[in-house]
Every structure is written in C-alpha cells, then in structure tokens.
C-alpha cells in the first residue's frame, strides 16, 4: 500500500475550491447570454419594401430595448408588429411621431408643413397618380395632411412605389414596436456586412 501523502492539487478540497469559481462563471455566462438574447434579436428581409437601404436576404441585428433608453425619432428604421396582423413582423422607417402632421403631395413628403429631404427614398414608377379613391396608387402618391395620434408613429418603406405601409393601414401604436434596426451582419453584397442601418 502506498502511504505517500497527497499533494495539494490531489486533495478534494482543492477540487472543491476550483469548482466554485467555474460554477459561478457558468451561472454568470448563462445569465448574461439570456439578457443579450432579450436585448438583441436578429431578423432578415423577405421583401423589397426597404430597398435600397435593406435588400431581400439581408440579415440584421435589432436592439429590442432601444426605446426604453430613448424616444423614437424620425428617420429610425424600426421593427414592429403589423397593426393588421400582430403575428407578422415588419421593418420600415419611422417618418413621423405622435403629434406630427404628415402630408404626401405628388409623392413628396412633408412633415408639419415642411418638405422633407429623403436621400434614402427610392421612386421607381415615374407615374404620379391622383387619389380618386378608386385605386391604391392614389393612396400611394397623395395623402391629405393628417395628424399622427399620440404614442404612435407613421412609417413608410424606403422603396416608396413598392411598399405596403402607413399610407394604407394608418399609424403604428408604440406598443407594437419591437426595436430599432442596428447593423447588417449578413448580406449577399458582402460590402454591406457590418454596415450601420440608417
């Protein structure tokens, strides 16, 4: 029988002392991973409504807590639940917030009576339709001045001639917001990877 005394690293107390910090780190990592998964989510673009800013197949990060820290601002690209069907998630651009007056005349946007410069907006159909109440093209190209309700926002897709947005179903209540789009992390166009969404 070997009576050689145990060395320090062979003692059960040493293993116990080593196990405690490993266990603590594991718990902390799990907790932080849970917080991160609640704070940030990933989404992808299935339609052309936000072109050229976001294209079909782009994958991006969304900050789910963005509007806990700051108010929603005009120009933010946001993710929200559809007012028509809350099981559907939509990405679009906030162009007006509660209390703002929105007007579209011959496809050109004005907020509170002032024309808005929109370098991100795309118009692909040269035809400008009048709002005769008979076709959806009139709603697309003309909107009489209307006020956005409190605690709501008005959203438009950047691909203005091919987007189903607030022009058709009205404002989005802030309770439907999911978060703010942040960065593209995967795209067919590799030059877009890592780009901030603006």
Coordinates of N, CA and C in Angstrom, one line a residue:
X1 N 0.8 -1.2 0.0 CA 0.0 0.0 0.0 C 0.9 1.2 0.0
X2 N 0.5 2.2 -0.8 CA 1.3 3.5 -0.9 C 0.9 4.5 0.1
X3 N 1.8 4.8 1.0 CA 1.5 5.8 2.0 C 2.0 7.2 1.7
X4 N 2.3 7.5 0.4 CA 2.7 8.8 0.0 C 1.7 9.8 0.3
X5 N 2.0 10.9 1.0 CA 0.9 11.9 1.2 C 0.4 12.6 -0.1
X6 N -0.8 12.9 -0.1 CA -1.4 13.6 -1.2 C -0.8 15.0 -1.4
X7 N -0.5 15.4 -2.6 CA 0.0 16.7 -2.9 C -1.2 17.7 -2.9
X8 N -1.0 19.0 -2.9 CA -2.0 20.0 -2.7 C -3.1 19.9 -3.8
X9 N -2.7 19.6 -5.0 CA -3.6 19.5 -6.2 C -4.4 18.2 -6.2
X10 N -4.0 17.3 -5.3 CA -4.7 16.0 -5.3 C -5.8 16.0 -4.2
X11 N -5.9 16.9 -3.4 CA -6.8 16.9 -2.3 C -8.2 17.3 -2.7
X12 N -9.3 16.7 -2.2 CA -10.6 17.0 -2.5 C -11.0 18.5 -2.3
X13 N -10.4 19.1 -1.3 CA -10.7 20.5 -1.0 C -10.2 21.4 -2.1
X14 N -9.1 21.0 -2.8 CA -8.6 21.8 -3.9 C -9.6 21.7 -5.1
X15 N -10.1 20.5 -5.4 CA -11.1 20.4 -6.4 C -12.4 21.2 -6.1
X16 N -12.8 21.2 -4.9 CA -14.0 22.0 -4.5 C -13.7 23.5 -4.7
X17 N -12.5 23.9 -4.3 CA -12.2 25.4 -4.5 C -12.2 25.8 -5.9
X18 N -11.7 24.8 -6.8 CA -11.7 25.1 -8.2 C -13.1 25.1 -8.8
X19 N -13.9 24.2 -8.3 CA -15.3 24.1 -8.9 C -16.1 25.3 -8.6
X20 N -15.9 25.9 -7.5 CA -16.8 27.1 -7.1 C -16.7 28.2 -8.1
X21 N -15.5 28.7 -8.5 CA -15.4 29.8 -9.5 C -15.9 29.4 -10.9
X22 N -15.7 28.1 -11.2 CA -16.2 27.6 -12.5 C -17.7 27.6 -12.5
X23 N -18.3 27.2 -11.4 CA -19.8 27.2 -11.3 C -20.3 28.6 -11.4
X24 N -19.7 29.6 -10.7 CA -20.1 31.0 -10.7 C -20.0 31.6 -12.1
X25 N -18.9 31.3 -12.7 CA -18.7 31.8 -14.1 C -19.8 31.3 -15.0
X26 N -20.1 30.0 -14.9 CA -21.1 29.4 -15.7 C -22.5 30.0 -15.5
X27 N -22.8 30.3 -14.3 CA -24.1 31.0 -14.0 C -24.1 32.4 -14.5
X28 N -23.0 33.1 -14.4 CA -23.0 34.5 -14.9 C -23.0 34.5 -16.4
X29 N -22.4 33.6 -17.1 CA -22.4 33.5 -18.5 C -23.8 33.2 -19.0
X30 N -24.5 32.2 -18.4 CA -25.8 31.9 -18.7 C -26.8 33.1 -18.6
X31 N -26.6 33.8 -17.5 CA -27.5 35.0 -17.2 C -27.2 36.0 -18.2
X32 N -26.0 36.3 -18.5 CA -25.7 37.4 -19.5 C -26.1 37.0 -20.9
X33 N -26.0 35.7 -21.2 CA -26.5 35.3 -22.6 C -28.0 35.4 -22.7
X34 N -28.7 35.2 -21.6 CA -30.1 35.4 -21.6 C -30.5 36.8 -21.7
X35 N -29.8 37.7 -21.0 CA -30.1 39.1 -21.2 C -29.8 39.6 -22.6
X36 N -28.7 39.2 -23.1 CA -28.3 39.6 -24.5 C -29.4 39.1 -25.5
X37 N -29.9 37.9 -25.3 CA -30.9 37.4 -26.3 C -32.2 38.1 -26.2
X38 N -32.5 38.7 -25.0 CA -33.7 39.5 -24.8 C -33.4 40.9 -25.4
X39 N -32.2 41.4 -25.2 CA -31.8 42.8 -25.6 C -31.7 42.9 -27.2
X40 N -31.1 41.9 -27.8 CA -30.8 41.9 -29.2 C -31.5 40.7 -29.9
X41 N -32.0 40.9 -31.1 CA -32.6 39.9 -31.9 C -32.1 40.0 -33.3
X42 N -32.2 39.0 -34.1 CA -31.8 39.0 -35.5 C -33.1 38.8 -36.3
X43 N -33.0 39.5 -37.5 CA -34.1 39.4 -38.4 C -33.5 39.4 -39.8
X44 N -34.4 39.0 -40.8 CA -33.9 39.1 -42.2 C -35.0 39.7 -43.0
X45 N -34.6 40.2 -44.2 CA -35.6 40.9 -45.1 C -36.1 40.0 -46.2
X46 N -37.5 39.8 -46.2 CA -38.1 38.9 -47.2 C -38.6 39.6 -48.4
X47 N -38.7 41.0 -48.3 CA -39.3 41.8 -49.4 C -38.5 42.9 -49.8
X48 N -38.9 43.6 -50.9 CA -38.1 44.7 -51.5 C -38.6 46.1 -50.9
X49 N -39.5 46.1 -49.9 CA -40.1 47.3 -49.4 C -39.1 48.3 -48.9
X50 N -38.0 47.9 -48.4 CA -37.0 48.8 -47.8 C -35.8 49.0 -48.7
X51 N -35.8 48.6 -49.9 CA -34.7 48.9 -50.8 C -34.6 50.4 -51.1
X52 N -33.4 51.0 -51.2 CA -32.1 50.3 -51.3 C -31.5 50.1 -49.9
X53 N -32.1 50.6 -48.8 CA -31.4 50.5 -47.5 C -31.2 49.1 -47.1
X54 N -32.3 48.3 -47.2 CA -32.2 46.8 -46.9 C -32.7 46.1 -48.1
X55 N -32.0 45.0 -48.5 CA -32.4 44.3 -49.7 C -32.8 42.9 -49.3
X56 N -33.5 42.2 -50.2 CA -34.0 40.9 -49.9 C -32.8 40.0 -49.5
X57 N -33.0 39.3 -48.4 CA -31.9 38.4 -47.9 C -31.0 39.0 -46.9
X58 N -31.0 40.3 -46.7 CA -30.2 41.0 -45.7 C -30.6 40.5 -44.3
X59 N -29.6 40.2 -43.5 CA -29.8 39.8 -42.1 C -29.2 40.9 -41.2
X60 N -30.0 41.3 -40.1 CA -29.5 42.4 -39.3 C -29.9 42.2 -37.8
X61 N -29.2 43.0 -37.0 CA -29.4 43.0 -35.6 C -30.4 44.1 -35.2
X62 N -31.3 43.8 -34.2 CA -32.3 44.8 -33.7 C -32.1 44.9 -32.2
X63 N -32.0 46.2 -31.8 CA -32.0 46.5 -30.3 C -33.4 46.5 -29.8
X64 N -33.8 45.5 -29.1 CA -35.2 45.4 -28.5 C -35.4 46.4 -27.4
X65 N -34.4 46.9 -26.8 CA -34.5 47.9 -25.7 C -34.3 49.3 -26.1
X66 N -34.1 49.6 -27.4 CA -33.7 50.9 -27.8 C -34.6 52.0 -27.3
X67 N -35.9 51.7 -27.3 CA -36.9 52.7 -27.0 C -37.3 52.7 -25.5
X68 N -36.6 51.9 -24.7 CA -36.6 52.0 -23.3 C -35.6 53.1 -22.8
X69 N -34.6 53.3 -23.7 CA -33.5 54.2 -23.3 C -33.7 55.6 -24.0
X70 N -34.4 55.7 -25.1 CA -34.5 57.0 -25.8 C -35.9 57.0 -26.5
X71 N -36.3 58.2 -26.9 CA -37.6 58.3 -27.6 C -37.4 57.9 -29.1
X72 N -38.5 57.4 -29.6 CA -38.5 57.1 -31.1 C -38.3 58.4 -31.8
X73 N -37.4 58.4 -32.9 CA -37.1 59.6 -33.7 C -37.5 59.4 -35.1
X74 N -37.8 60.5 -35.8 CA -38.0 60.4 -37.2 C -36.7 60.0 -37.9
X75 N -36.9 59.1 -38.9 CA -35.7 58.6 -39.6 C -35.2 57.2 -39.1
X76 N -35.6 56.8 -37.9 CA -35.2 55.5 -37.3 C -35.8 54.4 -38.2
X77 N -35.0 53.4 -38.5 CA -35.5 52.1 -39.1 C -35.9 51.2 -38.0
X78 N -37.2 50.8 -38.0 CA -37.8 50.1 -36.8 C -38.4 48.8 -37.2
X79 N -38.5 47.9 -36.3 CA -39.2 46.6 -36.4 C -40.4 46.7 -35.5
X80 N -41.5 46.3 -36.0 CA -42.8 46.3 -35.3 C -43.7 45.2 -35.7
X81 N -44.7 45.0 -34.9 CA -45.8 44.1 -35.3 C -46.8 44.8 -36.1
X82 N -47.3 44.1 -37.1 CA -48.3 44.7 -38.0 C -49.5 45.1 -37.3
X83 N -50.0 46.3 -37.5 CA -51.3 46.7 -36.9 C -52.5 45.9 -37.4
X84 N -52.4 45.3 -38.6 CA -53.4 44.5 -39.2 C -53.4 43.0 -38.7
X85 N -52.2 42.5 -38.5 CA -52.0 41.2 -38.1 C -50.7 41.1 -37.2
X86 N -50.9 41.2 -35.9 CA -49.7 41.3 -35.0 C -48.8 40.1 -35.0
X87 N -49.2 39.0 -35.6 CA -48.3 37.8 -35.7 C -47.2 38.1 -36.8
X88 N -47.4 39.1 -37.6 CA -46.5 39.4 -38.7 C -45.5 40.6 -38.2
X89 N -44.2 40.4 -38.4 CA -43.3 41.4 -38.1 C -42.8 42.2 -39.3
X90 N -42.8 43.5 -39.2 CA -42.5 44.4 -40.3 C -41.3 45.3 -40.0
X91 N -40.5 45.6 -41.0 CA -39.4 46.6 -40.8 C -39.7 47.7 -41.8
X92 N -39.6 48.9 -41.2 CA -39.9 50.1 -42.0 C -39.2 51.3 -41.4
X93 N -39.4 52.5 -42.0 CA -38.8 53.7 -41.5 C -39.8 54.6 -40.8
X94 N -39.6 55.0 -39.6 CA -40.4 56.0 -38.9 C -40.2 57.4 -39.6
X95 N -41.2 57.9 -40.1 CA -41.1 59.3 -40.8 C -41.8 60.4 -40.0
X96 N -42.6 60.0 -39.0 CA -43.3 60.9 -38.2 C -43.7 60.3 -36.8
X97 N -43.8 61.1 -35.8 CA -44.1 60.6 -34.4 C -45.4 61.3 -34.0
X98 N -45.9 60.9 -32.8 CA -47.1 61.4 -32.3 C -47.2 62.9 -32.3
X99 N -48.3 63.5 -32.8 CA -48.4 64.9 -32.9 C -48.0 65.6 -34.2
X100 N -47.2 64.9 -35.0 CA -46.8 65.4 -36.3 C -47.9 65.3 -37.3
X101 N -47.9 66.3 -38.2 CA -48.8 66.3 -39.3 C -48.0 65.7 -40.6
X102 N -48.6 64.7 -41.2 CA -48.0 64.1 -42.4 C -48.8 64.4 -43.6
X103 N -48.1 64.8 -44.7 CA -48.8 65.1 -46.0 C -47.9 64.5 -47.1
X104 N -48.5 63.9 -48.1 CA -47.8 63.5 -49.3 C -48.5 64.1 -50.5
X105 N -47.8 64.9 -51.3 CA -48.3 65.5 -52.5 C -47.5 65.2 -53.6
X106 N -48.0 64.5 -54.6 CA -47.3 64.1 -55.8 C -46.0 63.3 -55.4
X107 N -46.2 62.4 -54.5 CA -45.1 61.5 -53.9 C -44.1 62.2 -53.0
X108 N -44.2 63.5 -52.8 CA -43.3 64.2 -52.0 C -43.8 64.4 -50.6
X109 N -43.0 64.0 -49.6 CA -43.4 64.0 -48.2 C -43.1 65.4 -47.5
X110 N -44.1 65.8 -46.7 CA -44.0 67.0 -45.9 C -44.4 66.6 -44.5
X111 N -43.6 67.1 -43.5 CA -43.9 66.9 -42.1 C -44.1 68.2 -41.4
X112 N -45.3 68.4 -40.8 CA -45.6 69.7 -40.2 C -45.5 70.8 -41.2
X113 N -45.9 70.6 -42.4 CA -45.9 71.6 -43.4 C -44.6 71.9 -44.1
X114 N -43.5 71.2 -43.7 CA -42.2 71.4 -44.3 C -41.8 70.2 -45.1
X115 N -41.3 70.4 -46.4 CA -40.8 69.3 -47.2 C -39.6 68.6 -46.5
X116 N -39.6 67.3 -46.7 CA -38.5 66.5 -46.0 C -37.5 66.0 -47.1
X117 N -36.2 66.2 -46.9 CA -35.2 65.6 -47.7 C -35.1 64.2 -47.3
X118 N -35.2 63.3 -48.3 CA -35.1 61.8 -48.0 C -34.1 61.1 -49.0
X119 N -32.9 61.2 -48.7 CA -31.9 60.6 -49.6 C -32.0 59.1 -49.6
X120 N -32.7 58.5 -48.7 CA -32.8 57.0 -48.6 C -34.1 56.5 -49.4
X121 N -35.0 57.4 -49.8 CA -36.2 57.0 -50.5 C -35.9 56.7 -52.0
X122 N -36.6 55.7 -52.5 CA -36.5 55.3 -53.9 C -37.9 55.4 -54.5
X123 N -37.9 56.0 -55.7 CA -39.1 56.0 -56.5 C -38.8 55.4 -57.9
X124 N -39.5 54.3 -58.2 CA -39.2 53.6 -59.5 C -40.3 53.8 -60.5
X125 N -41.5 54.2 -60.1 CA -42.6 54.4 -61.1 C -42.7 55.9 -61.3
X126 N -42.4 56.4 -62.6 CA -42.5 57.8 -62.9 C -43.9 58.4 -62.9
X127 N -44.9 57.5 -62.9 CA -46.3 58.0 -63.0 C -46.7 58.5 -61.6
X128 N -47.3 59.6 -61.5 CA -47.9 60.2 -60.3 C -49.4 60.1 -60.4
X129 N -50.0 59.3 -59.5 CA -51.4 59.1 -59.5 C -52.2 60.1 -58.6
X130 N -53.4 60.4 -59.0 CA -54.2 61.3 -58.1 C -55.1 60.3 -57.2
X131 N -55.4 60.8 -56.0 CA -56.2 60.0 -55.1 C -57.7 60.1 -55.4
X132 N -58.1 59.3 -56.3 CA -59.5 59.3 -56.8 C -60.4 58.4 -55.9
X133 N -59.7 57.7 -55.0 CA -60.5 56.7 -54.1 C -60.8 55.4 -54.8
X134 N -60.3 55.2 -56.1 CA -60.6 54.0 -56.8 C -59.5 53.0 -56.8
X135 N -58.3 53.5 -56.7 CA -57.1 52.6 -56.8 C -56.2 52.9 -55.6
X136 N -55.3 51.9 -55.3 CA -54.4 52.1 -54.2 C -53.2 53.0 -54.6
X137 N -53.0 53.2 -55.9 CA -52.0 54.1 -56.4 C -52.2 55.5 -55.9
X138 N -53.5 56.0 -55.8 CA -53.7 57.3 -55.3 C -53.3 57.4 -53.8
X139 N -53.6 56.4 -53.0 CA -53.1 56.5 -51.6 C -51.6 56.5 -51.6
X140 N -51.0 55.8 -52.5 CA -49.5 55.7 -52.5 C -48.9 57.1 -52.8
X141 N -49.5 57.8 -53.7 CA -48.8 59.1 -54.2 C -49.4 60.4 -53.6
X142 N -50.6 60.3 -52.9 CA -51.2 61.5 -52.4 C -51.8 61.2 -51.0
X143 N -51.5 62.1 -50.1 CA -52.1 61.9 -48.7 C -52.4 63.3 -48.2
X144 N -53.7 63.6 -47.9 CA -54.1 64.9 -47.3 C -53.4 65.0 -45.9
X145 N -53.1 66.1 -45.5 CA -52.5 66.3 -44.2 C -53.3 65.7 -43.1
X146 N -52.6 64.8 -42.3 CA -53.3 64.1 -41.2 C -52.3 64.0 -40.0
X147 N -52.9 64.1 -38.8 CA -52.1 64.1 -37.6 C -51.9 62.7 -37.1
X148 N -50.6 62.4 -36.7 CA -50.3 61.1 -36.1 C -50.8 61.1 -34.6
X149 N -51.5 60.1 -34.2 CA -52.1 60.1 -32.8 C -50.9 60.0 -31.8
X150 N -51.2 60.4 -30.6 CA -50.2 60.3 -29.5 C -49.7 58.9 -29.3
X151 N -48.5 58.7 -28.9 CA -47.9 57.3 -28.6 C -48.0 56.5 -29.9
X152 N -47.8 57.1 -31.0 CA -47.8 56.3 -32.3 C -46.8 56.9 -33.2
X153 N -46.6 56.2 -34.3 CA -45.7 56.7 -35.4 C -46.2 56.4 -36.7
X154 N -45.7 57.1 -37.7 CA -46.1 56.9 -39.1 C -44.9 56.3 -39.8
X155 N -45.1 55.2 -40.5 CA -44.0 54.5 -41.2 C -44.2 54.4 -42.7
X156 N -43.0 54.5 -43.4 CA -43.0 54.3 -44.8 C -41.8 53.4 -45.2
X157 N -42.0 52.5 -46.2 CA -40.9 51.8 -46.7 C -40.0 52.7 -47.6
X158 N -38.7 52.5 -47.6 CA -37.9 53.3 -48.4 C -38.1 53.2 -49.9
X159 N -38.6 52.0 -50.3 CA -39.0 51.7 -51.7 C -40.4 52.2 -51.9
X160 N -40.6 53.5 -52.0 CA -41.9 54.1 -51.9 C -43.0 53.6 -52.8
X161 N -42.6 53.3 -54.0 CA -43.6 52.8 -55.0 C -44.0 51.4 -54.8
X162 N -43.2 50.7 -54.0 CA -43.5 49.2 -53.8 C -43.4 48.9 -52.3
X163 N -44.2 49.6 -51.5 CA -44.2 49.3 -50.0 C -45.7 49.4 -49.5
X164 N -46.0 48.5 -48.7 CA -47.3 48.4 -48.1 C -47.1 48.9 -46.6
X165 N -47.6 50.2 -46.3 CA -47.2 50.8 -45.1 C -48.3 51.7 -44.5
X166 N -47.9 52.7 -43.7 CA -48.9 53.5 -43.1 C -49.9 54.2 -44.1
X167 N -49.5 54.4 -45.3 CA -50.4 55.0 -46.3 C -51.6 54.2 -46.5
X168 N -51.5 52.9 -46.2 CA -52.7 52.0 -46.4 C -53.4 51.6 -45.2
X169 N -52.6 51.4 -44.1 CA -53.3 51.0 -42.8 C -53.1 51.9 -41.6
X170 N -52.6 53.1 -41.8 CA -52.5 54.1 -40.8 C -51.3 54.0 -39.9
X171 N -51.4 54.7 -38.8 CA -50.2 54.8 -37.8 C -50.0 53.5 -37.1
X172 N -48.8 53.4 -36.5 CA -48.5 52.2 -35.7 C -48.4 52.7 -34.2
X173 N -49.1 52.0 -33.3 CA -49.1 52.4 -31.9 C -47.7 51.9 -31.3
X174 N -47.2 52.7 -30.5 CA -45.8 52.4 -29.9 C -45.8 51.0 -29.2
X175 N -46.9 50.6 -28.7 CA -47.0 49.3 -28.1 C -46.6 48.1 -29.0
X176 N -46.7 48.4 -30.3 CA -46.4 47.3 -31.3 C -44.9 47.3 -31.7
X177 N -44.1 48.3 -31.2 CA -42.7 48.4 -31.5 C -41.9 47.2 -31.0
X178 N -41.0 46.6 -31.8 CA -40.1 45.6 -31.3 C -38.7 46.1 -31.0
X179 N -38.3 47.1 -31.8 CA -37.0 47.7 -31.6 C -36.5 48.4 -32.8
X180 N -35.2 48.9 -32.7 CA -34.5 49.6 -33.7 C -33.5 48.8 -34.5
X181 N -33.6 48.8 -35.8 CA -32.6 48.1 -36.6 C -31.2 48.7 -36.5
X182 N -30.2 47.9 -36.3 CA -28.8 48.4 -36.0 C -27.8 48.2 -37.1
X183 N -27.4 46.9 -37.3 CA -26.3 46.6 -38.2 C -26.7 45.4 -39.0
X184 N -26.2 45.4 -40.3 CA -26.3 44.3 -41.1 C -25.2 43.3 -40.8
X185 N -25.5 42.0 -40.5 CA -24.4 41.1 -40.2 C -24.3 40.0 -41.3
X186 N -25.2 40.0 -42.2 CA -25.0 39.1 -43.4 C -25.8 39.6 -44.6
X187 N -25.2 39.6 -45.7 CA -25.8 40.1 -47.0 C -25.2 39.5 -48.2
X188 N -26.0 39.3 -49.2 CA -25.4 38.8 -50.5 C -24.3 39.8 -51.0
X189 N -24.5 41.1 -50.8 CA -23.5 42.1 -51.1 C -22.6 42.2 -49.9
X190 N -21.4 41.5 -49.9 CA -20.5 41.4 -48.8 C -20.0 42.8 -48.3
X191 N -20.1 43.8 -49.1 CA -19.6 45.1 -48.7 C -20.6 45.7 -47.7
X192 N -21.8 45.2 -47.6 CA -22.8 45.7 -46.6 C -22.6 45.2 -45.2
X193 N -21.9 44.1 -45.1 CA -21.7 43.4 -43.8 C -21.0 44.3 -42.8
X194 N -21.7 44.5 -41.6 CA -21.1 45.4 -40.6 C -21.6 46.8 -40.7
X195 N -22.4 47.1 -41.8 CA -22.8 48.5 -42.0 C -24.0 48.9 -41.1
X196 N -23.9 50.1 -40.5 CA -25.0 50.6 -39.7 C -26.2 50.9 -40.6
X197 N -27.4 50.6 -40.1 CA -28.6 50.8 -40.9 C -29.1 52.2 -40.6
X198 N -29.1 53.1 -41.6 CA -29.5 54.5 -41.4 C -30.6 54.8 -42.5

